[in-house]
mmCIF file of C-alpha atoms and ligand atoms in Angstrom:
data_model
loop_
_atom_site.group_PDB
_atom_site.id
_atom_site.type_symbol
_atom_site.label_atom_id
_atom_site.label_comp_id
_atom_site.label_asym_id
_atom_site.label_seq_id
_atom_site.Cartn_x
_atom_site.Cartn_y
_atom_site.Cartn_z
ATOM 1 C CA UNK A 17 -88.611 -26.853 -78.664
ATOM 2 C CA UNK A 18 -88.130 -31.065 -77.209
ATOM 3 C CA UNK A 19 -84.867 -30.669 -74.535
ATOM 4 C CA UNK A 20 -82.994 -34.336 -74.230
ATOM 5 C CA UNK A 21 -81.875 -32.480 -70.847
ATOM 6 C CA UNK A 22 -77.953 -34.680 -70.280
ATOM 7 C CA UNK A 23 -74.821 -33.964 -69.333
ATOM 8 C CA UNK A 24 -73.111 -37.413 -70.934
ATOM 9 C CA UNK A 25 -72.215 -37.001 -74.090
ATOM 10 C CA UNK A 26 -72.588 -40.768 -75.247
ATOM 11 C CA UNK A 27 -76.624 -40.674 -74.888
ATOM 12 C CA UNK A 28 -76.703 -37.539 -76.653
ATOM 13 C CA UNK A 29 -75.171 -39.103 -79.516
ATOM 14 C CA UNK A 30 -77.287 -41.975 -79.370
ATOM 15 C CA UNK A 31 -80.451 -40.188 -78.815
ATOM 16 C CA UNK A 32 -79.558 -37.486 -81.692
ATOM 17 C CA UNK A 33 -78.919 -40.865 -83.931
ATOM 18 C CA UNK A 34 -83.205 -42.367 -83.136
ATOM 19 C CA UNK A 35 -84.528 -38.655 -82.902
ATOM 20 C CA UNK A 36 -82.887 -36.760 -85.657
ATOM 21 C CA UNK A 37 -83.683 -33.384 -85.324
ATOM 22 C CA UNK A 38 -86.535 -33.143 -82.698
ATOM 23 C CA UNK A 39 -84.100 -32.385 -79.839
ATOM 24 C CA UNK A 40 -81.375 -30.245 -79.101
ATOM 25 C CA UNK A 41 -79.552 -31.768 -76.608
ATOM 26 C CA UNK A 42 -79.336 -29.202 -73.261
ATOM 27 C CA UNK A 43 -76.561 -29.629 -71.024
ATOM 28 C CA UNK A 44 -78.794 -29.091 -66.506
ATOM 29 C CA UNK A 45 -76.833 -31.803 -63.891
ATOM 30 C CA UNK A 46 -80.280 -32.159 -62.312
ATOM 31 C CA UNK A 47 -80.205 -32.767 -58.710
ATOM 32 C CA UNK A 48 -81.318 -37.401 -58.693
ATOM 33 C CA UNK A 49 -82.363 -37.561 -55.386
ATOM 34 C CA UNK A 50 -81.482 -41.082 -53.720
ATOM 35 C CA UNK A 51 -83.527 -43.643 -55.009
ATOM 36 C CA UNK A 52 -84.151 -47.657 -55.234
ATOM 37 C CA UNK A 53 -85.555 -47.463 -58.772
ATOM 38 C CA UNK A 54 -84.666 -45.688 -62.357
ATOM 39 C CA UNK A 55 -88.469 -44.647 -62.603
ATOM 40 C CA UNK A 56 -88.567 -41.879 -59.651
ATOM 41 C CA UNK A 57 -85.288 -40.565 -60.336
ATOM 42 C CA UNK A 58 -86.090 -39.739 -63.392
ATOM 43 C CA UNK A 59 -89.052 -38.999 -63.176
ATOM 44 C CA UNK A 60 -87.705 -35.850 -59.966
ATOM 45 C CA UNK A 61 -85.058 -35.173 -62.655
ATOM 46 C CA UNK A 62 -88.245 -34.335 -65.405
ATOM 47 C CA UNK A 63 -90.111 -31.932 -63.241
ATOM 48 C CA UNK A 64 -86.726 -30.660 -62.061
ATOM 49 C CA UNK A 65 -85.158 -29.845 -65.438
ATOM 50 C CA UNK A 66 -88.916 -29.139 -66.617
ATOM 51 C CA UNK A 67 -89.252 -26.197 -64.368
ATOM 52 C CA UNK A 68 -85.143 -25.198 -64.528
ATOM 53 C CA UNK A 69 -85.400 -24.725 -68.835
ATOM 54 C CA UNK A 70 -89.540 -23.699 -69.638
ATOM 55 C CA UNK A 71 -89.212 -26.352 -72.355
ATOM 56 C CA UNK A 72 -90.723 -30.204 -72.923
ATOM 57 C CA UNK A 73 -87.522 -31.805 -71.686
ATOM 58 C CA UNK A 74 -87.131 -35.584 -71.242
ATOM 59 C CA UNK A 75 -84.204 -36.860 -69.133
ATOM 60 C CA UNK A 76 -82.761 -40.335 -69.561
ATOM 61 C CA UNK A 77 -82.035 -42.615 -66.364
ATOM 62 C CA UNK A 78 -79.132 -45.878 -66.597
ATOM 63 C CA UNK A 79 -78.526 -48.897 -65.300
ATOM 64 C CA UNK A 80 -76.813 -52.020 -65.432
ATOM 65 C CA UNK A 81 -78.489 -54.541 -62.857
ATOM 66 C CA UNK A 82 -76.768 -57.625 -61.567
ATOM 67 C CA UNK A 83 -78.602 -60.624 -61.915
ATOM 68 C CA UNK A 84 -76.367 -62.674 -58.686
ATOM 69 C CA UNK A 85 -75.733 -58.983 -57.562
ATOM 70 C CA UNK A 86 -78.953 -58.943 -56.957
ATOM 71 C CA UNK A 87 -79.227 -55.593 -59.845
ATOM 72 C CA UNK A 88 -76.422 -54.179 -58.285
ATOM 73 C CA UNK A 89 -75.485 -51.517 -59.060
ATOM 74 C CA UNK A 90 -79.181 -51.136 -60.821
ATOM 75 C CA UNK A 91 -79.811 -46.780 -59.698
ATOM 76 C CA UNK A 92 -76.281 -46.659 -58.997
ATOM 77 C CA UNK A 93 -74.314 -47.025 -61.449
ATOM 78 C CA UNK A 94 -72.874 -43.986 -62.074
ATOM 79 C CA UNK A 95 -71.897 -43.070 -58.881
ATOM 80 C CA UNK A 96 -70.252 -47.150 -58.610
ATOM 81 C CA UNK A 97 -68.995 -46.139 -62.497
ATOM 82 C CA UNK A 98 -66.695 -43.454 -60.835
ATOM 83 C CA UNK A 99 -65.667 -44.947 -57.300
ATOM 84 C CA UNK A 100 -64.992 -48.565 -58.064
ATOM 85 C CA UNK A 101 -64.533 -48.324 -62.412
ATOM 86 C CA UNK A 102 -66.319 -50.812 -64.645
ATOM 87 C CA UNK A 103 -63.666 -52.764 -64.718
ATOM 88 C CA UNK A 104 -63.551 -53.472 -61.247
ATOM 89 C CA UNK A 105 -67.496 -54.822 -61.822
ATOM 90 C CA UNK A 106 -66.749 -56.716 -64.847
ATOM 91 C CA UNK A 107 -63.971 -59.310 -62.510
ATOM 92 C CA UNK A 108 -66.077 -59.717 -59.194
ATOM 93 C CA UNK A 109 -69.182 -60.089 -61.629
ATOM 94 C CA UNK A 110 -66.255 -62.583 -63.603
ATOM 95 C CA UNK A 111 -65.586 -63.897 -60.202
ATOM 96 C CA UNK A 112 -68.443 -64.383 -58.911
ATOM 97 C CA UNK A 113 -69.886 -65.895 -61.617
ATOM 98 C CA UNK A 114 -72.250 -64.230 -61.713
ATOM 99 C CA UNK A 115 -72.183 -61.917 -65.316
ATOM 100 C CA UNK A 116 -75.985 -62.235 -66.467
ATOM 101 C CA UNK A 117 -76.826 -59.193 -66.280
ATOM 102 C CA UNK A 118 -79.117 -56.583 -68.094
ATOM 103 C CA UNK A 119 -79.539 -52.263 -68.637
ATOM 104 C CA UNK A 120 -82.808 -50.606 -67.325
ATOM 105 C CA UNK A 121 -83.324 -47.231 -68.853
ATOM 106 C CA UNK A 122 -86.322 -44.715 -68.503
ATOM 107 C CA UNK A 123 -87.308 -42.332 -70.237
ATOM 108 C CA UNK A 124 -89.236 -39.246 -68.833
ATOM 109 C CA UNK A 125 -90.999 -36.500 -70.299
ATOM 110 C CA UNK A 126 -92.315 -33.491 -68.431
ATOM 111 C CA UNK A 127 -94.162 -31.123 -70.693
ATOM 112 C CA UNK A 128 -96.149 -28.933 -67.611
ATOM 113 C CA UNK A 129 -99.619 -31.033 -68.900
ATOM 114 C CA UNK A 130 -101.308 -33.175 -68.039
ATOM 115 C CA UNK A 131 -102.092 -36.252 -70.219
ATOM 116 C CA UNK A 132 -104.613 -38.856 -69.933
ATOM 117 C CA UNK A 133 -104.458 -41.951 -67.898
ATOM 118 C CA UNK A 134 -102.670 -44.529 -69.805
ATOM 119 C CA UNK A 135 -105.465 -47.573 -69.000
ATOM 120 C CA UNK A 136 -102.475 -49.810 -69.597
ATOM 121 C CA UNK A 137 -101.462 -52.155 -66.562
ATOM 122 C CA UNK A 138 -97.720 -51.157 -65.241
ATOM 123 C CA UNK A 139 -95.432 -53.829 -65.505
ATOM 124 C CA UNK A 140 -91.854 -52.583 -63.648
ATOM 125 C CA UNK A 141 -89.980 -54.116 -65.981
ATOM 126 C CA UNK A 142 -92.137 -52.331 -69.206
ATOM 127 C CA UNK A 143 -94.261 -49.390 -68.363
ATOM 128 C CA UNK A 144 -95.422 -47.883 -71.660
ATOM 129 C CA UNK A 145 -95.726 -43.887 -70.654
ATOM 130 C CA UNK A 146 -97.466 -43.731 -67.585
ATOM 131 C CA UNK A 147 -98.634 -40.673 -65.964
ATOM 132 C CA UNK A 148 -96.563 -40.959 -62.997
ATOM 133 C CA UNK A 149 -98.434 -38.606 -60.685
ATOM 134 C CA UNK A 150 -100.823 -41.132 -58.476
ATOM 135 C CA UNK A 151 -98.256 -43.678 -57.757
ATOM 136 C CA UNK A 152 -95.868 -40.591 -57.474
ATOM 137 C CA UNK A 153 -97.825 -39.298 -54.587
ATOM 138 C CA UNK A 154 -98.637 -42.647 -53.329
ATOM 139 C CA UNK A 155 -95.193 -43.540 -51.763
ATOM 140 C CA UNK A 156 -93.721 -39.598 -52.648
ATOM 141 C CA UNK A 157 -90.722 -38.948 -49.254
ATOM 142 C CA UNK A 158 -90.227 -35.228 -48.142
ATOM 143 C CA UNK A 159 -86.818 -35.224 -51.186
ATOM 144 C CA UNK A 160 -89.306 -36.528 -53.832
ATOM 145 C CA UNK A 161 -91.936 -33.656 -53.162
ATOM 146 C CA UNK A 162 -89.162 -30.504 -53.939
ATOM 147 C CA UNK A 163 -89.882 -30.009 -57.075
ATOM 148 C CA UNK A 164 -93.880 -29.926 -57.411
ATOM 149 C CA UNK A 165 -95.010 -33.463 -57.172
ATOM 150 C CA UNK A 166 -98.618 -32.050 -59.469
ATOM 151 C CA UNK A 167 -96.186 -31.358 -62.612
ATOM 152 C CA UNK A 168 -96.922 -35.132 -64.225
ATOM 153 C CA UNK A 169 -94.658 -37.112 -65.829
ATOM 154 C CA UNK A 170 -94.576 -39.960 -68.975
ATOM 155 C CA UNK A 171 -92.394 -43.073 -68.901
ATOM 156 C CA UNK A 172 -91.274 -44.883 -71.469
ATOM 157 C CA UNK A 173 -89.211 -48.408 -70.453
ATOM 158 C CA UNK A 174 -86.915 -49.799 -72.513
ATOM 159 C CA UNK A 175 -84.305 -53.198 -70.840
ATOM 160 C CA UNK A 176 -82.227 -55.228 -72.754
ATOM 161 C CA UNK A 177 -80.731 -59.328 -71.264
ATOM 162 C CA UNK A 178 -76.969 -59.726 -71.237
ATOM 163 C CA UNK A 179 -73.526 -60.515 -69.507
ATOM 164 C CA UNK A 180 -71.523 -59.239 -68.457
ATOM 165 C CA UNK A 181 -67.662 -59.777 -69.754
ATOM 166 C CA UNK A 182 -64.443 -58.845 -70.317
ATOM 167 C CA UNK A 183 -64.084 -54.982 -71.460
ATOM 168 C CA UNK A 184 -63.857 -55.220 -76.105
ATOM 169 C CA UNK A 185 -64.846 -53.304 -78.046
ATOM 170 C CA UNK A 186 -63.595 -49.256 -78.210
ATOM 171 C CA UNK A 187 -67.596 -47.569 -79.410
ATOM 172 C CA UNK A 188 -69.376 -47.129 -77.190
ATOM 173 C CA UNK A 189 -69.179 -45.373 -73.219
ATOM 174 C CA UNK A 190 -69.851 -46.393 -69.667
ATOM 175 C CA UNK A 191 -70.331 -49.926 -69.157
ATOM 176 C CA UNK A 192 -70.459 -50.835 -73.083
ATOM 177 C CA UNK A 193 -67.027 -52.149 -72.930
ATOM 178 C CA UNK A 194 -68.505 -54.755 -70.539
ATOM 179 C CA UNK A 195 -71.496 -56.239 -71.540
ATOM 180 C CA UNK A 196 -72.615 -58.986 -74.824
ATOM 181 C CA UNK A 197 -75.348 -58.750 -76.160
ATOM 182 C CA UNK A 198 -75.612 -61.604 -79.077
ATOM 183 C CA UNK A 199 -71.213 -62.447 -79.412
ATOM 184 C CA UNK A 200 -70.770 -58.145 -79.428
ATOM 185 C CA UNK A 201 -70.449 -56.360 -76.710
ATOM 186 C CA UNK A 202 -72.639 -52.454 -76.925
ATOM 187 C CA UNK A 203 -68.565 -50.978 -77.502
ATOM 188 C CA UNK A 204 -68.108 -52.899 -80.800
ATOM 189 C CA UNK A 205 -71.252 -51.373 -82.125
ATOM 190 C CA UNK A 206 -72.135 -48.261 -84.205
ATOM 191 C CA UNK A 207 -74.725 -45.466 -81.929
ATOM 192 C CA UNK A 208 -77.215 -47.628 -84.621
ATOM 193 C CA UNK A 209 -76.172 -50.901 -83.834
ATOM 194 C CA UNK A 210 -76.703 -50.110 -80.461
ATOM 195 C CA UNK A 211 -79.776 -48.480 -80.710
ATOM 196 C CA UNK A 212 -81.311 -51.124 -82.554
ATOM 197 C CA UNK A 213 -81.611 -53.681 -80.076
ATOM 198 C CA UNK A 214 -80.498 -51.386 -76.456
ATOM 199 C CA UNK A 215 -82.380 -49.974 -73.322
ATOM 200 C CA UNK A 216 -82.170 -46.377 -74.553
ATOM 201 C CA UNK A 217 -82.775 -47.549 -78.228
ATOM 202 C CA UNK A 218 -86.445 -49.451 -76.844
ATOM 203 C CA UNK A 219 -87.239 -46.473 -74.288
ATOM 204 C CA UNK A 220 -86.703 -43.512 -77.211
ATOM 205 C CA UNK A 221 -88.872 -46.114 -79.444
ATOM 206 C CA UNK A 222 -91.697 -46.387 -77.377
ATOM 207 C CA UNK A 223 -90.944 -42.921 -76.367
ATOM 208 C CA UNK A 224 -90.524 -40.914 -80.257
ATOM 209 C CA UNK A 225 -94.009 -43.068 -80.996
ATOM 210 C CA UNK A 226 -96.058 -41.559 -77.843
ATOM 211 C CA UNK A 227 -94.648 -38.552 -79.030
ATOM 212 C CA UNK A 228 -95.283 -37.989 -82.877
ATOM 213 C CA UNK A 229 -99.078 -39.750 -82.113
ATOM 214 C CA UNK A 230 -100.657 -36.768 -79.143
HETATM 215 O O1 CZF B 4 -71.376 -49.170 -70.156
HETATM 216 C C1 CZF B 4 -73.585 -48.730 -70.721
HETATM 217 N N1 CZF B 4 -74.456 -48.445 -71.718
HETATM 218 C C2 CZF B 4 -75.607 -47.073 -71.206
HETATM 219 O O2 CZF B 4 -76.072 -47.151 -72.620
HETATM 220 C C3 CZF B 4 -76.386 -47.027 -70.587
HETATM 221 N N2 CZF B 4 -76.409 -45.882 -69.855
HETATM 222 C C4 CZF B 4 -76.444 -45.561 -69.033
HETATM 223 N N3 CZF B 4 -74.957 -45.976 -68.835
HETATM 224 C C5 CZF B 4 -74.028 -45.934 -67.281
HETATM 225 O O3 CZF B 4 -75.404 -45.901 -66.068
HETATM 226 C C6 CZF B 4 -74.878 -44.548 -64.976
HETATM 227 C C7 CZF B 4 -76.130 -43.746 -65.861
HETATM 228 O O4 CZF B 4 -76.281 -42.736 -64.723
HETATM 229 P P1 CZF B 4 -77.296 -41.890 -64.850
HETATM 230 O O5 CZF B 4 -78.617 -42.831 -66.538
HETATM 231 O O6 CZF B 4 -77.289 -41.446 -63.645
HETATM 232 O O7 CZF B 4 -76.616 -40.275 -67.024
HETATM 233 P P2 CZF B 4 -75.191 -40.050 -66.563
HETATM 234 O O8 CZF B 4 -74.391 -39.203 -65.220
HETATM 235 O O9 CZF B 4 -74.084 -40.545 -67.029
HETATM 236 O O10 CZF B 4 -75.791 -38.560 -67.125
HETATM 237 P P3 CZF B 4 -77.040 -37.621 -66.716
HETATM 238 O O11 CZF B 4 -78.054 -38.296 -68.106
HETATM 239 O O12 CZF B 4 -77.800 -38.052 -65.583
HETATM 240 O O13 CZF B 4 -76.710 -36.343 -66.820
HETATM 241 C C8 CZF B 4 -74.065 -44.413 -66.045
HETATM 242 O O14 CZF B 4 -72.464 -44.351 -64.811
HETATM 243 C C9 CZF B 4 -74.317 -44.450 -67.456
HETATM 244 O O15 CZF B 4 -72.038 -45.114 -67.263
HETATM 245 C C10 CZF B 4 -74.889 -47.758 -69.158
HETATM 246 N N4 CZF B 4 -73.339 -47.751 -69.737
#
């Protein structure tokens, strides 16, 4: 059984809408390394989770990138949500007229088996199932190697552009009330509607396509 490893119920609801019975949520708080890319955090988490669970896993690392703040909070989105809070991030962005933003999501899959190397070029905004092992090894720090750099990980990236607005809506989670896409905030959308356009929906879509064909 494929395990979606997370401590975030909001992510689980969206993944269940998308993947249905293919996946079972597993609450395990894998160690999140301090890194400036979601790819590195997700890959490290997937390796650790696979070693912990012993079954194929996906982990999902996501973040909000505000263009006018050079991508802040990015990989630190959860920390900033817990410290500053979503409304203050929204206030800051509004006050400084830094409202253009995007969400990014990286799904990392690990089942302990090696993958065929992908012939597709790496595009940092839209990597499709790249085998991270070589790249990761090249830039590995000591911390990156703790859970075994040899376990290959596949990455699936999704991104969605939007605008930071005053909070609206009660659905979703995290920054959803302040993230507007096509006239509605993510918190004003159902899980289905959000999945159809969201960073997570796009990443899950790429993963699902690869997973059924592999
Ligand atoms: O409004 C949002 N809509 C989204 O679709 C979304 N996806 C992620 N986030 C936020 O970005 C951080 C992720 O942190 P994150 O990937 O480390 O996850 P997490 O710590 O919540 O759970 P886990 O999966 O690591 O256990 C957290 O602040 C989330 O609230 C979102 N906010």
